[in-house]
Amino acid sequence: MNEFVAGDAALDAGRFDPDSAERSWTLPAHWYHDPGIHARERERIFRHGWIYQGHVGDLPIAGDRFDGQVDGTPILLERSADGKIVATAPWRSPRVELLAGFVFVNLDSDAMPLAAQIGGFADDVYRCCPRVDELVRVARIERAVAANWKTVVDNNHECYHCAH
């Protein structure tokens, strides 16, 4: 039995193997609707993880701003006069890190740096799109989806099978 430690107790991850996609099945069904699991995810993932907010192209010049959010907490991102991208939230200043032109925030001031957590991600991105940090957004479409976040991610990963 695999266990995922979250909060004060371990959760039975069923036949999920964090070390091998080939040996894994999907997460147990109750992980998609159990309020207790969701509360643990909010605390362990969203309040302490690096969450994507946008692209550096969304803030091309000093004074540009856009609204983001983490777990329902509004985040204001802004390009400061010195060219840095900074973030404010109602109760603290989130950390901001840029990676391959992508803007991430973390509500945990003690979190491990993003690059240390994701290894060669930036190298992989630049191999596929060498000028990714120069991209410019031409449209943004947002939709509210009445589903557990894992369902949305699972369905989005289905596009790994789509022709590009």
Tab-separated table of N, CA and C in Angstrom:
chain	number	residue	atom	x	y	z
A	1	MET	N	0.845	-1.177	0.000
A	1	MET	CA	0.000	0.000	0.000
A	1	MET	C	0.885	1.233	0.000
A	2	ASN	N	0.617	2.164	-0.930
A	2	ASN	CA	1.312	3.438	-0.967
A	2	ASN	C	0.569	4.424	-0.101
A	3	GLU	N	1.330	5.260	0.598
A	3	GLU	CA	0.700	6.272	1.427
A	3	GLU	C	1.260	7.629	1.073
A	4	PHE	N	0.399	8.607	1.059
A	4	PHE	CA	0.777	9.992	0.844
A	4	PHE	C	0.581	10.693	2.172
A	5	VAL	N	1.636	11.227	2.741
A	5	VAL	CA	1.533	11.870	4.040
A	5	VAL	C	1.120	13.316	3.821
A	6	ALA	N	-0.017	13.670	4.376
A	6	ALA	CA	-0.537	15.029	4.267
A	6	ALA	C	-1.176	15.384	5.591
A	7	GLY	N	-0.716	16.459	6.177
A	7	GLY	CA	-1.261	16.829	7.472
A	7	GLY	C	-0.746	15.884	8.533
A	8	ASP	N	-1.624	15.463	9.408
A	8	ASP	CA	-1.214	14.629	10.533
A	8	ASP	C	-1.269	13.143	10.257
A	9	ALA	N	-1.847	12.739	9.138
A	9	ALA	CA	-2.022	11.306	8.901
A	9	ALA	C	-1.723	10.975	7.445
A	10	ALA	N	-1.357	9.724	7.219
A	10	ALA	CA	-1.093	9.247	5.870
A	10	ALA	C	-2.407	8.919	5.174
A	11	LEU	N	-2.447	9.147	3.868
A	11	LEU	CA	-3.612	8.812	3.048
A	11	LEU	C	-3.253	7.620	2.182
A	12	ASP	N	-4.150	6.678	2.060
A	12	ASP	CA	-3.935	5.521	1.210
A	12	ASP	C	-4.074	5.955	-0.243
A	13	ALA	N	-2.986	5.886	-0.988
A	13	ALA	CA	-2.989	6.307	-2.388
A	13	ALA	C	-3.363	5.169	-3.329
A	14	GLY	N	-3.837	4.069	-2.788
A	14	GLY	CA	-4.266	2.956	-3.628
A	14	GLY	C	-3.132	2.427	-4.474
A	15	ARG	N	-3.367	2.278	-5.764
A	15	ARG	CA	-2.374	1.709	-6.667
A	15	ARG	C	-1.589	2.789	-7.403
A	16	PHE	N	-1.468	3.958	-6.801
A	16	PHE	CA	-0.663	5.045	-7.358
A	16	PHE	C	0.791	4.845	-6.926
A	17	ASP	N	1.699	4.874	-7.886
A	17	ASP	CA	3.123	4.733	-7.586
A	17	ASP	C	3.807	6.031	-8.005
A	18	PRO	N	4.250	6.859	-7.043
A	18	PRO	CA	4.846	8.148	-7.394
A	18	PRO	C	6.149	8.020	-8.163
A	19	ASP	N	6.742	6.828	-8.196
A	19	ASP	CA	8.004	6.625	-8.886
A	19	ASP	C	7.864	6.032	-10.278
A	20	SER	N	6.663	5.585	-10.643
A	20	SER	CA	6.518	4.928	-11.936
A	20	SER	C	5.106	5.079	-12.483
A	21	ALA	N	4.988	5.819	-13.563
A	21	ALA	CA	3.688	5.945	-14.219
A	21	ALA	C	3.232	4.598	-14.775
A	22	GLU	N	4.188	3.775	-15.196
A	22	GLU	CA	3.848	2.476	-15.780
A	22	GLU	C	3.204	1.538	-14.762
A	23	ARG	N	3.556	1.687	-13.491
A	23	ARG	CA	3.001	0.820	-12.452
A	23	ARG	C	1.806	1.449	-11.740
A	24	SER	N	1.411	2.639	-12.151
A	24	SER	CA	0.346	3.360	-11.447
A	24	SER	C	-1.012	3.201	-12.097
A	25	TRP	N	-2.001	3.290	-11.266
A	25	TRP	CA	-3.374	3.431	-11.703
A	25	TRP	C	-3.795	4.819	-11.259
A	26	THR	N	-5.005	5.187	-11.501
A	26	THR	CA	-5.466	6.498	-11.061
A	26	THR	C	-5.574	6.530	-9.542
A	27	LEU	N	-5.672	7.734	-9.022
A	27	LEU	CA	-5.866	7.893	-7.582
A	27	LEU	C	-7.213	7.310	-7.177
A	28	PRO	N	-7.376	6.947	-5.923
A	28	PRO	CA	-8.674	6.444	-5.466
A	28	PRO	C	-9.775	7.484	-5.723
A	29	ALA	N	-10.951	7.024	-6.094
A	29	ALA	CA	-12.053	7.912	-6.478
A	29	ALA	C	-12.399	8.926	-5.396
A	30	HIS	N	-12.347	8.510	-4.126
A	30	HIS	CA	-12.762	9.446	-3.074
A	30	HIS	C	-11.826	10.650	-2.950
A	31	TRP	N	-10.612	10.559	-3.510
A	31	TRP	CA	-9.697	11.703	-3.484
A	31	TRP	C	-10.227	12.862	-4.324
A	32	TYR	N	-11.189	12.604	-5.193
A	32	TYR	CA	-11.741	13.637	-6.062
A	32	TYR	C	-12.955	14.351	-5.464
A	33	HIS	N	-13.465	13.875	-4.335
A	33	HIS	CA	-14.655	14.518	-3.778
A	33	HIS	C	-14.670	14.624	-2.263
A	34	ASP	N	-13.724	14.051	-1.581
A	34	ASP	CA	-13.691	14.066	-0.126
A	34	ASP	C	-13.252	15.446	0.380
A	35	PRO	N	-14.090	16.143	1.156
A	35	PRO	CA	-13.722	17.477	1.668
A	35	PRO	C	-12.456	17.463	2.523
A	36	GLY	N	-12.204	16.382	3.241
A	36	GLY	CA	-10.994	16.284	4.049
A	36	GLY	C	-9.735	16.234	3.196
A	37	ILE	N	-9.803	15.494	2.096
A	37	ILE	CA	-8.668	15.432	1.175
A	37	ILE	C	-8.439	16.812	0.573
A	38	HIS	N	-9.529	17.465	0.173
A	38	HIS	CA	-9.391	18.798	-0.430
A	38	HIS	C	-8.773	19.785	0.566
A	39	ALA	N	-9.160	19.718	1.810
A	39	ALA	CA	-8.585	20.606	2.830
A	39	ALA	C	-7.081	20.366	2.954
A	40	ARG	N	-6.667	19.099	2.914
A	40	ARG	CA	-5.231	18.788	2.980
A	40	ARG	C	-4.504	19.309	1.750
A	41	GLU	N	-5.115	19.164	0.582
A	41	GLU	CA	-4.496	19.672	-0.639
A	41	GLU	C	-4.335	21.188	-0.571
A	42	ARG	N	-5.342	21.861	-0.097
A	42	ARG	CA	-5.259	23.324	0.025
A	42	ARG	C	-4.089	23.716	0.913
A	43	GLU	N	-3.943	23.029	2.033
A	43	GLU	CA	-2.866	23.362	2.969
A	43	GLU	C	-1.498	22.954	2.430
A	44	ARG	N	-1.373	21.738	1.918
A	44	ARG	CA	-0.062	21.209	1.544
A	44	ARG	C	0.389	21.598	0.136
A	45	ILE	N	-0.538	21.783	-0.789
A	45	ILE	CA	-0.172	22.075	-2.172
A	45	ILE	C	-0.325	23.560	-2.477
A	46	PHE	N	-1.528	24.068	-2.344
A	46	PHE	CA	-1.799	25.429	-2.796
A	46	PHE	C	-1.201	26.504	-1.890
A	47	ARG	N	-1.161	26.288	-0.610
A	47	ARG	CA	-0.612	27.307	0.297
A	47	ARG	C	0.895	27.218	0.446
A	48	HIS	N	1.510	26.167	-0.112
A	48	HIS	CA	2.960	26.005	0.019
A	48	HIS	C	3.640	25.634	-1.296
A	49	GLY	N	2.907	25.652	-2.395
A	49	GLY	CA	3.477	25.266	-3.679
A	49	GLY	C	3.625	26.446	-4.619
A	50	TRP	N	4.401	26.246	-5.658
A	50	TRP	CA	4.577	27.254	-6.697
A	50	TRP	C	3.416	27.149	-7.668
A	51	ILE	N	2.651	28.213	-7.792
A	51	ILE	CA	1.437	28.214	-8.604
A	51	ILE	C	1.620	29.175	-9.788
A	52	TYR	N	1.412	28.654	-10.985
A	52	TYR	CA	1.541	29.445	-12.219
A	52	TYR	C	0.530	30.582	-12.220
A	53	GLN	N	0.988	31.767	-12.638
A	53	GLN	CA	0.112	32.929	-12.709
A	53	GLN	C	-0.002	33.521	-14.106
A	54	GLY	N	1.047	33.430	-14.887
A	54	GLY	CA	1.014	34.034	-16.217
A	54	GLY	C	2.390	33.978	-16.851
A	55	HIS	N	2.596	34.847	-17.810
A	55	HIS	CA	3.827	34.899	-18.582
A	55	HIS	C	4.414	36.306	-18.470
A	56	VAL	N	5.731	36.407	-18.571
A	56	VAL	CA	6.358	37.725	-18.480
A	56	VAL	C	5.805	38.684	-19.536
A	57	GLY	N	5.332	38.151	-20.646
A	57	GLY	CA	4.732	38.982	-21.687
A	57	GLY	C	3.441	39.662	-21.240
A	58	ASP	N	2.848	39.195	-20.133
A	58	ASP	CA	1.648	39.838	-19.594
A	58	ASP	C	1.994	41.143	-18.876
A	59	LEU	N	3.282	41.327	-18.568
A	59	LEU	CA	3.750	42.512	-17.835
A	59	LEU	C	4.980	43.085	-18.547
A	60	PRO	N	4.807	43.595	-19.765
A	60	PRO	CA	5.988	43.984	-20.542
A	60	PRO	C	6.718	45.238	-20.048
A	61	ILE	N	6.003	46.197	-19.448
A	61	ILE	CA	6.668	47.452	-19.051
A	61	ILE	C	6.319	47.819	-17.610
A	62	ALA	N	7.178	48.637	-17.013
A	62	ALA	CA	6.970	49.079	-15.631
A	62	ALA	C	5.577	49.668	-15.469
A	63	GLY	N	4.914	49.275	-14.388
A	63	GLY	CA	3.565	49.751	-14.103
A	63	GLY	C	2.472	48.822	-14.594
A	64	ASP	N	2.802	47.888	-15.496
A	64	ASP	CA	1.799	46.924	-15.962
A	64	ASP	C	1.417	46.005	-14.805
A	65	ARG	N	0.124	45.650	-14.751
A	65	ARG	CA	-0.399	44.802	-13.678
A	65	ARG	C	-1.375	43.780	-14.236
A	66	PHE	N	-1.526	42.688	-13.517
A	66	PHE	CA	-2.652	41.789	-13.770
A	66	PHE	C	-2.993	41.058	-12.493
A	67	ASP	N	-4.245	40.620	-12.431
A	67	ASP	CA	-4.746	39.921	-11.258
A	67	ASP	C	-4.561	38.425	-11.418
A	68	GLY	N	-4.057	37.806	-10.367
A	68	GLY	CA	-3.955	36.362	-10.302
A	68	GLY	C	-4.669	35.886	-9.049
A	69	GLN	N	-4.489	34.633	-8.714
A	69	GLN	CA	-5.057	34.101	-7.476
A	69	GLN	C	-4.439	32.767	-7.150
A	70	VAL	N	-4.433	32.475	-5.858
A	70	VAL	CA	-3.988	31.175	-5.359
A	70	VAL	C	-5.010	30.712	-4.339
A	71	ASP	N	-5.687	29.624	-4.632
A	71	ASP	CA	-6.645	29.039	-3.697
A	71	ASP	C	-7.649	30.066	-3.195
A	72	GLY	N	-8.136	30.904	-4.092
A	72	GLY	CA	-9.120	31.913	-3.730
A	72	GLY	C	-8.534	33.202	-3.180
A	73	THR	N	-7.234	33.241	-2.936
A	73	THR	CA	-6.585	34.458	-2.458
A	73	THR	C	-6.203	35.313	-3.662
A	74	PRO	N	-6.701	36.543	-3.738
A	74	PRO	CA	-6.340	37.398	-4.873
A	74	PRO	C	-4.877	37.821	-4.788
A	75	ILE	N	-4.224	37.814	-5.928
A	75	ILE	CA	-2.819	38.196	-6.041
A	75	ILE	C	-2.712	39.271	-7.118
A	76	LEU	N	-2.109	40.398	-6.797
A	76	LEU	CA	-1.853	41.440	-7.783
A	76	LEU	C	-0.391	41.344	-8.192
A	77	LEU	N	-0.153	41.124	-9.469
A	77	LEU	CA	1.204	41.061	-10.001
A	77	LEU	C	1.487	42.346	-10.757
A	78	GLU	N	2.703	42.835	-10.591
A	78	GLU	CA	3.057	44.126	-11.192
A	78	GLU	C	4.524	44.130	-11.599
A	79	ARG	N	4.804	44.798	-12.715
A	79	ARG	CA	6.189	45.041	-13.134
A	79	ARG	C	6.597	46.356	-12.473
A	80	SER	N	7.575	46.282	-11.562
A	80	SER	CA	8.007	47.464	-10.815
A	80	SER	C	8.886	48.367	-11.678
A	81	ALA	N	9.195	49.547	-11.158
A	81	ALA	CA	9.995	50.525	-11.894
A	81	ALA	C	11.390	49.992	-12.224
A	82	ASP	N	11.905	49.097	-11.377
A	82	ASP	CA	13.233	48.528	-11.641
A	82	ASP	C	13.181	47.288	-12.538
A	83	GLY	N	11.990	46.966	-13.065
A	83	GLY	CA	11.839	45.863	-14.010
A	83	GLY	C	11.501	44.525	-13.401
A	84	LYS	N	11.486	44.426	-12.080
A	84	LYS	CA	11.156	43.152	-11.428
A	84	LYS	C	9.650	42.939	-11.419
A	85	ILE	N	9.257	41.679	-11.397
A	85	ILE	CA	7.843	41.343	-11.234
A	85	ILE	C	7.633	41.031	-9.763
A	86	VAL	N	6.705	41.746	-9.155
A	86	VAL	CA	6.412	41.599	-7.732
A	86	VAL	C	4.937	41.247	-7.569
A	87	ALA	N	4.594	40.719	-6.390
A	87	ALA	CA	3.214	40.319	-6.117
A	87	ALA	C	2.812	40.797	-4.716
A	88	THR	N	1.543	41.160	-4.600
A	88	THR	CA	0.955	41.473	-3.283
A	88	THR	C	-0.342	40.703	-3.128
A	89	ALA	N	-0.634	40.324	-1.922
A	89	ALA	CA	-1.892	39.666	-1.553
A	89	ALA	C	-2.442	40.445	-0.366
A	90	PRO	N	-3.720	40.245	-0.008
A	90	PRO	CA	-4.312	41.042	1.078
A	90	PRO	C	-3.572	40.925	2.408
A	91	TRP	N	-2.896	39.832	2.655
A	91	TRP	CA	-2.300	39.625	3.970
A	91	TRP	C	-0.808	39.365	3.961
A	92	ARG	N	-0.180	39.331	2.788
A	92	ARG	CA	1.274	39.136	2.708
A	92	ARG	C	1.752	39.382	1.292
A	93	SER	N	3.053	39.423	1.126
A	93	SER	CA	3.651	39.534	-0.201
A	93	SER	C	4.159	38.157	-0.618
A	94	PRO	N	3.504	37.538	-1.568
A	94	PRO	CA	3.957	36.212	-2.034
A	94	PRO	C	5.325	36.307	-2.698
A	95	ARG	N	6.043	35.205	-2.664
A	95	ARG	CA	7.295	35.116	-3.411
A	95	ARG	C	6.968	34.960	-4.888
A	96	VAL	N	7.802	35.528	-5.724
A	96	VAL	CA	7.645	35.428	-7.177
A	96	VAL	C	8.928	34.865	-7.754
A	97	GLU	N	8.791	33.897	-8.635
A	97	GLU	CA	9.944	33.397	-9.384
A	97	GLU	C	9.537	33.250	-10.843
A	98	LEU	N	10.495	33.510	-11.718
A	98	LEU	CA	10.302	33.378	-13.154
A	98	LEU	C	11.098	32.173	-13.620
A	99	LEU	N	10.500	31.408	-14.501
A	99	LEU	CA	11.182	30.246	-15.053
A	99	LEU	C	10.750	30.090	-16.499
A	100	ALA	N	11.678	30.231	-17.407
A	100	ALA	CA	11.413	30.116	-18.847
A	100	ALA	C	10.308	31.069	-19.288
A	101	GLY	N	10.267	32.243	-18.681
A	101	GLY	CA	9.269	33.235	-19.040
A	101	GLY	C	7.939	33.080	-18.336
A	102	PHE	N	7.784	32.050	-17.528
A	102	PHE	CA	6.545	31.822	-16.800
A	102	PHE	C	6.662	32.427	-15.402
A	103	VAL	N	5.569	33.011	-14.920
A	103	VAL	CA	5.538	33.662	-13.618
A	103	VAL	C	4.828	32.743	-12.625
A	104	PHE	N	5.509	32.430	-11.538
A	104	PHE	CA	4.961	31.591	-10.476
A	104	PHE	C	4.990	32.363	-9.164
A	105	VAL	N	4.006	32.092	-8.304
A	105	VAL	CA	4.010	32.667	-6.957
A	105	VAL	C	3.891	31.551	-5.937
A	106	ASN	N	4.357	31.860	-4.730
A	106	ASN	CA	4.268	30.914	-3.622
A	106	ASN	C	3.920	31.711	-2.373
A	107	LEU	N	2.881	31.301	-1.664
A	107	LEU	CA	2.466	31.988	-0.441
A	107	LEU	C	3.371	31.663	0.744
A	108	ASP	N	4.226	30.657	0.595
A	108	ASP	CA	5.117	30.219	1.674
A	108	ASP	C	6.481	30.887	1.521
A	109	SER	N	6.811	31.788	2.434
A	109	SER	CA	8.084	32.508	2.341
A	109	SER	C	9.284	31.600	2.563
A	110	ASP	N	9.074	30.401	3.115
A	110	ASP	CA	10.170	29.462	3.370
A	110	ASP	C	10.258	28.340	2.340
A	111	ALA	N	9.492	28.416	1.281
A	111	ALA	CA	9.470	27.339	0.288
A	111	ALA	C	10.811	27.206	-0.422
A	112	MET	N	11.116	25.982	-0.810
A	112	MET	CA	12.309	25.711	-1.610
A	112	MET	C	12.171	26.460	-2.938
A	113	PRO	N	13.255	27.002	-3.471
A	113	PRO	CA	13.172	27.693	-4.770
A	113	PRO	C	12.566	26.787	-5.844
A	114	LEU	N	11.830	27.389	-6.733
A	114	LEU	CA	11.138	26.647	-7.784
A	114	LEU	C	12.105	25.819	-8.625
A	115	ALA	N	13.179	26.417	-9.082
A	115	ALA	CA	14.121	25.703	-9.950
A	115	ALA	C	14.693	24.464	-9.267
A	116	ALA	N	14.871	24.526	-7.956
A	116	ALA	CA	15.395	23.375	-7.214
A	116	ALA	C	14.379	22.237	-7.163
A	117	GLN	N	13.105	22.564	-7.287
A	117	GLN	CA	12.057	21.544	-7.220
A	117	GLN	C	11.792	20.870	-8.555
A	118	ILE	N	12.019	21.579	-9.645
A	118	ILE	CA	11.597	21.017	-10.930
A	118	ILE	C	12.745	20.694	-11.875
A	119	GLY	N	13.946	20.702	-11.359
A	119	GLY	CA	15.096	20.237	-12.129
A	119	GLY	C	15.254	20.910	-13.477
A	120	GLY	N	15.330	20.115	-14.531
A	120	GLY	CA	15.613	20.613	-15.871
A	120	GLY	C	14.412	21.089	-16.657
A	121	PHE	N	13.339	21.471	-15.986
A	121	PHE	CA	12.126	21.909	-16.689
A	121	PHE	C	12.414	23.040	-17.677
A	122	ALA	N	13.136	24.075	-17.219
A	122	ALA	CA	13.405	25.216	-18.096
A	122	ALA	C	14.180	24.774	-19.334
A	123	ASP	N	15.161	23.902	-19.163
A	123	ASP	CA	15.929	23.395	-20.310
A	123	ASP	C	15.014	22.674	-21.292
A	124	ASP	N	14.089	21.868	-20.771
A	124	ASP	CA	13.142	21.155	-21.634
A	124	ASP	C	12.261	22.130	-22.404
A	125	VAL	N	11.781	23.162	-21.720
A	125	VAL	CA	10.927	24.155	-22.374
A	125	VAL	C	11.697	24.874	-23.479
A	126	TYR	N	12.915	25.323	-23.161
A	126	TYR	CA	13.709	26.039	-24.166
A	126	TYR	C	14.096	25.147	-25.338
A	127	ARG	N	14.252	23.850	-25.122
A	127	ARG	CA	14.522	22.923	-26.231
A	127	ARG	C	13.337	22.893	-27.199
A	128	CYS	N	12.128	22.956	-26.651
A	128	CYS	CA	10.916	22.920	-27.489
A	128	CYS	C	10.587	24.281	-28.088
A	129	CYS	N	10.864	25.331	-27.337
A	129	CYS	CA	10.517	26.683	-27.780
A	129	CYS	C	11.613	27.642	-27.297
A	130	PRO	N	12.699	27.775	-28.083
A	130	PRO	CA	13.864	28.538	-27.625
A	130	PRO	C	13.583	29.982	-27.219
A	131	ARG	N	12.530	30.576	-27.744
A	131	ARG	CA	12.235	31.981	-27.425
A	131	ARG	C	10.938	32.114	-26.626
A	132	VAL	N	10.626	31.128	-25.806
A	132	VAL	CA	9.372	31.112	-25.051
A	132	VAL	C	9.200	32.351	-24.189
A	133	ASP	N	10.289	32.881	-23.664
A	133	ASP	CA	10.182	34.059	-22.810
A	133	ASP	C	9.897	35.338	-23.596
A	134	GLU	N	9.929	35.258	-24.935
A	134	GLU	CA	9.616	36.411	-25.778
A	134	GLU	C	8.187	36.377	-26.313
A	135	LEU	N	7.435	35.349	-25.990
A	135	LEU	CA	6.072	35.230	-26.503
A	135	LEU	C	5.198	36.368	-25.997
A	136	VAL	N	4.165	36.680	-26.779
A	136	VAL	CA	3.211	37.726	-26.430
A	136	VAL	C	1.813	37.126	-26.499
A	137	ARG	N	1.040	37.330	-25.452
A	137	ARG	CA	-0.326	36.793	-25.430
A	137	ARG	C	-1.201	37.606	-26.390
A	138	VAL	N	-1.985	36.904	-27.192
A	138	VAL	CA	-2.908	37.575	-28.097
A	138	VAL	C	-4.344	37.471	-27.614
A	139	ALA	N	-4.619	36.513	-26.740
A	139	ALA	CA	-5.968	36.362	-26.186
A	139	ALA	C	-5.873	35.583	-24.883
A	140	ARG	N	-6.838	35.812	-24.022
A	140	ARG	CA	-6.912	35.058	-22.769
A	140	ARG	C	-8.368	34.678	-22.561
A	141	ILE	N	-8.595	33.409	-22.374
A	141	ILE	CA	-9.940	32.907	-22.126
A	141	ILE	C	-9.922	32.204	-20.783
A	142	GLU	N	-10.805	32.600	-19.889
A	142	GLU	CA	-10.912	31.955	-18.583
A	142	GLU	C	-12.318	31.403	-18.434
A	143	ARG	N	-12.394	30.217	-17.859
A	143	ARG	CA	-13.687	29.584	-17.622
A	143	ARG	C	-13.711	29.029	-16.210
A	144	ALA	N	-14.817	29.245	-15.539
A	144	ALA	CA	-15.016	28.608	-14.238
A	144	ALA	C	-15.516	27.190	-14.501
A	145	VAL	N	-14.886	26.222	-13.864
A	145	VAL	CA	-15.249	24.827	-14.063
A	145	VAL	C	-15.670	24.251	-12.719
A	146	ALA	N	-16.875	23.716	-12.667
A	146	ALA	CA	-17.385	23.132	-11.427
A	146	ALA	C	-16.895	21.692	-11.316
A	147	ALA	N	-15.605	21.552	-10.984
A	147	ALA	CA	-15.000	20.226	-10.873
A	147	ALA	C	-13.818	20.302	-9.927
A	148	ASN	N	-13.448	19.167	-9.382
A	148	ASN	CA	-12.254	19.089	-8.571
A	148	ASN	C	-11.043	19.392	-9.451
A	149	TRP	N	-10.066	20.091	-8.915
A	149	TRP	CA	-8.910	20.501	-9.694
A	149	TRP	C	-8.185	19.304	-10.315
A	150	LYS	N	-8.172	18.161	-9.645
A	150	LYS	CA	-7.486	16.985	-10.193
A	150	LYS	C	-8.190	16.465	-11.443
A	151	THR	N	-9.505	16.579	-11.495
A	151	THR	CA	-10.254	16.164	-12.678
A	151	THR	C	-9.866	17.029	-13.871
A	152	VAL	N	-9.739	18.327	-13.640
A	152	VAL	CA	-9.353	19.242	-14.714
A	152	VAL	C	-7.951	18.905	-15.214
A	153	VAL	N	-7.017	18.674	-14.300
A	153	VAL	CA	-5.646	18.330	-14.683
A	153	VAL	C	-5.624	16.991	-15.411
A	154	ASP	N	-6.341	15.993	-14.889
A	154	ASP	CA	-6.391	14.687	-15.549
A	154	ASP	C	-6.881	14.819	-16.986
A	155	ASN	N	-7.953	15.577	-17.188
A	155	ASN	CA	-8.514	15.732	-18.532
A	155	ASN	C	-7.587	16.535	-19.433
A	156	ASN	N	-6.906	17.513	-18.878
A	156	ASN	CA	-5.962	18.305	-19.661
A	156	ASN	C	-4.787	17.439	-20.131
A	157	HIS	N	-4.352	16.498	-19.305
A	157	HIS	CA	-3.266	15.615	-19.691
A	157	HIS	C	-3.646	14.695	-20.827
A	158	GLU	N	-4.922	14.503	-21.068
A	158	GLU	CA	-5.355	13.667	-22.186
A	158	GLU	C	-4.811	14.213	-23.500
A	159	CYS	N	-4.519	15.506	-23.569
A	159	CYS	CA	-3.979	16.083	-24.803
A	159	CYS	C	-2.558	15.622	-25.111
A	160	TYR	N	-1.955	14.853	-24.205
A	160	TYR	CA	-0.688	14.238	-24.558
A	160	TYR	C	-0.890	13.291	-25.748
A	161	HIS	N	-2.145	12.859	-25.960
A	161	HIS	CA	-2.444	11.951	-27.059
A	161	HIS	C	-2.890	12.694	-28.308
A	162	CYS	N	-3.032	14.009	-28.209
A	162	CYS	CA	-3.503	14.799	-29.354
A	162	CYS	C	-2.359	15.070	-30.330
A	163	ALA	N	-2.691	15.137	-31.607
A	163	ALA	CA	-1.702	15.524	-32.596
A	163	ALA	C	-1.425	17.024	-32.451
A	164	HIS	N	-0.175	17.412	-32.544
A	164	HIS	CA	0.200	18.831	-32.391
A	164	HIS	C	0.537	19.424	-33.719
